GROMACS .gro file of C-alpha atoms in nm:
model
  178
    1UNK     CA    1   1.777  -1.813  -0.167
    2UNK     CA    2   1.598  -1.513  -0.329
    3UNK     CA    3   1.785  -1.501  -0.659
    4UNK     CA    4   1.619  -1.346  -0.954
    5UNK     CA    5   1.497  -1.575  -1.224
    6UNK     CA    6   1.717  -1.580  -1.530
    7UNK     CA    7   1.520  -1.444  -1.821
    8UNK     CA    8   1.564  -1.642  -2.131
    9UNK     CA    9   1.356  -1.415  -2.361
   10UNK     CA   10   1.130  -1.121  -2.338
   11UNK     CA   11   0.861  -0.987  -2.575
   12UNK     CA   12   0.586  -0.735  -2.566
   13UNK     CA   13   0.249  -0.909  -2.640
   14UNK     CA   14   0.011  -0.620  -2.588
   15UNK     CA   15   0.075  -0.242  -2.569
   16UNK     CA   16  -0.162   0.073  -2.536
   17UNK     CA   17  -0.115   0.397  -2.343
   18UNK     CA   18  -0.209   0.226  -2.001
   19UNK     CA   19  -0.084  -0.127  -2.049
   20UNK     CA   20   0.241  -0.288  -2.170
   21UNK     CA   21   0.209  -0.662  -2.131
   22UNK     CA   22   0.528  -0.845  -2.176
   23UNK     CA   23   0.594  -1.219  -2.166
   24UNK     CA   24   0.918  -1.328  -2.007
   25UNK     CA   25   1.044  -1.686  -2.046
   26UNK     CA   26   1.220  -1.750  -1.727
   27UNK     CA   27   1.441  -2.016  -1.604
   28UNK     CA   28   1.371  -2.127  -1.249
   29UNK     CA   29   1.631  -2.253  -0.999
   30UNK     CA   30   1.546  -2.630  -1.078
   31UNK     CA   31   1.628  -2.570  -1.447
   32UNK     CA   32   1.260  -2.557  -1.565
   33UNK     CA   33   1.128  -2.263  -1.773
   34UNK     CA   34   0.812  -2.078  -1.717
   35UNK     CA   35   0.612  -1.827  -1.909
   36UNK     CA   36   0.556  -1.530  -1.691
   37UNK     CA   37   0.340  -1.223  -1.790
   38UNK     CA   38   0.408  -0.866  -1.641
   39UNK     CA   39   0.231  -0.537  -1.693
   40UNK     CA   40   0.500  -0.275  -1.746
   41UNK     CA   41   0.221  -0.016  -1.700
   42UNK     CA   42   0.248   0.346  -1.618
   43UNK     CA   43   0.321   0.486  -1.271
   44UNK     CA   44   0.055   0.661  -1.093
   45UNK     CA   45  -0.034   0.886  -0.800
   46UNK     CA   46  -0.316   0.903  -0.536
   47UNK     CA   47  -0.390   1.232  -0.352
   48UNK     CA   48  -0.573   1.235  -0.010
   49UNK     CA   49  -0.711   1.598  -0.003
   50UNK     CA   50  -0.783   1.736   0.350
   51UNK     CA   51  -0.939   2.074   0.392
   52UNK     CA   52  -0.834   2.324   0.661
   53UNK     CA   53  -1.124   2.223   0.870
   54UNK     CA   54  -1.007   1.862   0.882
   55UNK     CA   55  -1.252   1.696   0.633
   56UNK     CA   56  -1.126   1.469   0.375
   57UNK     CA   57  -1.228   1.466   0.006
   58UNK     CA   58  -1.358   1.144  -0.154
   59UNK     CA   59  -1.496   1.113  -0.498
   60UNK     CA   60  -1.771   0.858  -0.623
   61UNK     CA   61  -1.667   0.763  -0.986
   62UNK     CA   62  -1.775   0.501  -1.224
   63UNK     CA   63  -1.497   0.228  -1.270
   64UNK     CA   64  -1.585   0.007  -1.570
   65UNK     CA   65  -1.361  -0.280  -1.461
   66UNK     CA   66  -1.610  -0.346  -1.181
   67UNK     CA   67  -1.905  -0.203  -1.354
   68UNK     CA   68  -2.010   0.044  -1.067
   69UNK     CA   69  -1.942   0.367  -0.913
   70UNK     CA   70  -1.677   0.341  -0.626
   71UNK     CA   71  -1.548   0.572  -0.355
   72UNK     CA   72  -1.191   0.685  -0.395
   73UNK     CA   73  -0.935   0.957  -0.356
   74UNK     CA   74  -0.837   1.130  -0.678
   75UNK     CA   75  -0.574   0.951  -0.872
   76UNK     CA   76  -0.414   0.951  -1.204
   77UNK     CA   77  -0.126   0.828  -1.420
   78UNK     CA   78   0.209   0.992  -1.443
   79UNK     CA   79   0.275   1.118  -1.797
   80UNK     CA   80   0.601   1.085  -1.963
   81UNK     CA   81   0.856   1.339  -1.834
   82UNK     CA   82   0.632   1.436  -1.545
   83UNK     CA   83   0.721   1.405  -1.175
   84UNK     CA   84   0.470   1.234  -0.943
   85UNK     CA   85   0.429   1.578  -0.762
   86UNK     CA   86   0.335   1.752  -1.085
   87UNK     CA   87   0.106   1.471  -1.181
   88UNK     CA   88  -0.064   1.497  -0.840
   89UNK     CA   89  -0.121   1.873  -0.871
   90UNK     CA   90  -0.250   1.833  -1.238
   91UNK     CA   91  -0.476   1.543  -1.176
   92UNK     CA   92  -0.631   1.698  -0.856
   93UNK     CA   93  -0.706   2.023  -1.063
   94UNK     CA   94  -0.840   1.830  -1.365
   95UNK     CA   95  -1.069   1.602  -1.168
   96UNK     CA   96  -1.186   1.831  -0.872
   97UNK     CA   97  -1.095   2.194  -0.951
   98UNK     CA   98  -0.887   2.198  -0.626
   99UNK     CA   99  -0.534   2.289  -0.524
  100UNK     CA  100  -0.357   2.165  -0.209
  101UNK     CA  101  -0.013   2.167  -0.035
  102UNK     CA  102   0.142   1.829  -0.134
  103UNK     CA  103   0.325   1.599   0.113
  104UNK     CA  104   0.464   1.284  -0.030
  105UNK     CA  105   0.366   0.987   0.185
  106UNK     CA  106   0.574   0.723  -0.001
  107UNK     CA  107   0.591   0.520  -0.315
  108UNK     CA  108   0.469   0.165  -0.343
  109UNK     CA  109   0.457  -0.124  -0.589
  110UNK     CA  110   0.090  -0.174  -0.694
  111UNK     CA  111   0.112  -0.553  -0.738
  112UNK     CA  112   0.463  -0.687  -0.759
  113UNK     CA  113   0.378  -1.036  -0.852
  114UNK     CA  114   0.265  -0.934  -1.194
  115UNK     CA  115   0.316  -0.550  -1.247
  116UNK     CA  116   0.617  -0.326  -1.235
  117UNK     CA  117   0.448   0.011  -1.198
  118UNK     CA  118   0.448   0.221  -0.872
  119UNK     CA  119   0.186   0.443  -0.706
  120UNK     CA  120   0.309   0.752  -0.523
  121UNK     CA  121   0.084   0.856  -0.232
  122UNK     CA  122   0.039   1.227  -0.125
  123UNK     CA  123  -0.135   1.403   0.140
  124UNK     CA  124  -0.295   1.713   0.004
  125UNK     CA  125  -0.325   1.966   0.288
  126UNK     CA  126  -0.540   2.274   0.289
  127UNK     CA  127  -0.756   2.164  -0.007
  128UNK     CA  128  -0.934   2.466  -0.161
  129UNK     CA  129  -1.148   2.515  -0.471
  130UNK     CA  130  -0.953   2.721  -0.724
  131UNK     CA  131  -1.134   2.624  -1.049
  132UNK     CA  132  -1.365   2.389  -1.220
  133UNK     CA  133  -1.290   2.032  -1.303
  134UNK     CA  134  -1.225   1.932  -1.659
  135UNK     CA  135  -1.532   1.820  -1.853
  136UNK     CA  136  -1.427   1.460  -1.912
  137UNK     CA  137  -1.694   1.201  -1.993
  138UNK     CA  138  -1.472   0.924  -1.861
  139UNK     CA  139  -1.415   1.091  -1.533
  140UNK     CA  140  -1.763   1.208  -1.415
  141UNK     CA  141  -1.701   1.223  -1.032
  142UNK     CA  142  -1.939   1.333  -0.763
  143UNK     CA  143  -1.719   1.497  -0.477
  144UNK     CA  144  -1.790   1.471  -0.123
  145UNK     CA  145  -1.631   1.554   0.210
  146UNK     CA  146  -1.603   1.326   0.523
  147UNK     CA  147  -1.482   1.376   0.878
  148UNK     CA  148  -1.198   1.179   1.028
  149UNK     CA  149  -1.441   0.956   1.202
  150UNK     CA  150  -1.640   0.901   0.899
  151UNK     CA  151  -1.327   0.812   0.709
  152UNK     CA  152  -1.203   0.572   0.982
  153UNK     CA  153  -1.534   0.400   0.966
  154UNK     CA  154  -1.528   0.374   0.591
  155UNK     CA  155  -1.173   0.219   0.605
  156UNK     CA  156  -1.279  -0.023   0.872
  157UNK     CA  157  -1.589  -0.134   0.667
  158UNK     CA  158  -1.379  -0.157   0.345
  159UNK     CA  159  -1.589   0.102   0.154
  160UNK     CA  160  -1.304   0.251  -0.043
  161UNK     CA  161  -1.252   0.116  -0.402
  162UNK     CA  162  -0.947  -0.086  -0.336
  163UNK     CA  163  -0.663  -0.177  -0.107
  164UNK     CA  164  -0.452   0.101  -0.263
  165UNK     CA  165  -0.713   0.357  -0.179
  166UNK     CA  166  -0.751   0.215   0.174
  167UNK     CA  167  -0.378   0.225   0.226
  168UNK     CA  168  -0.367   0.590   0.115
  169UNK     CA  169  -0.641   0.668   0.366
  170UNK     CA  170  -0.453   0.491   0.654
  171UNK     CA  171  -0.115   0.661   0.553
  172UNK     CA  172  -0.290   0.992   0.549
  173UNK     CA  173  -0.427   0.942   0.903
  174UNK     CA  174  -0.094   0.834   1.036
  175UNK     CA  175   0.076   1.151   0.872
  176UNK     CA  176  -0.173   1.371   1.032
  177UNK     CA  177  -0.138   1.206   1.370
  178UNK     CA  178  -0.498   1.093   1.373
   0.00000   0.00000   0.00000
C-alpha cells in the first residue's frame, strides 16, 4: 500500500548554497505521471541552551522570509564534511559567544512532503559565555534568558518562530524532566 513512486526522470531546476530544488517526474500507482518538486536542501541543527541556573537562552532575530524579528533557539546549517555535533558547537559560538555540553535529542525531517533535509536537535547544558559572537550583518541577534515557566508559557502561546523551534523547546523540557 505504501510503495515508493517510480521516478521516471529527475533534474535540478534551481541550486544555490541553501537550496537544491529538483523536479521528479513520478509514476503513480494508477499509471499517471506527476511533476513533483523537492528541496534537497542542507541539513541543519537547533541548540536549546540552558544555563546552570536552569534558564533557557532564546534569541530575537530578523527573518526575511516573514519580514520580522522572531524568537528562536540558535540554529544553523551543517557544512559539508561537518558532523551535526560540530555544527551545533560552531553555530552556538558564532551566534552567541557561548559554549555548552551537547546532548543529542534526535534528528527529524523538516517537511517530508517536499524536503529531504533533516534537523538535529540538541540540548546545550551549562551554557556559559566564552567569547563574543561573530559580527555578521545577516545574523544580528538579541539574546535573552527565560525561566522554565516562561518558556512553557511561550510554547503554549505559540511565540517561538516555527513548529521546529517549538518542538525543540518541548524536547528539551522532556529531556530535562521538566
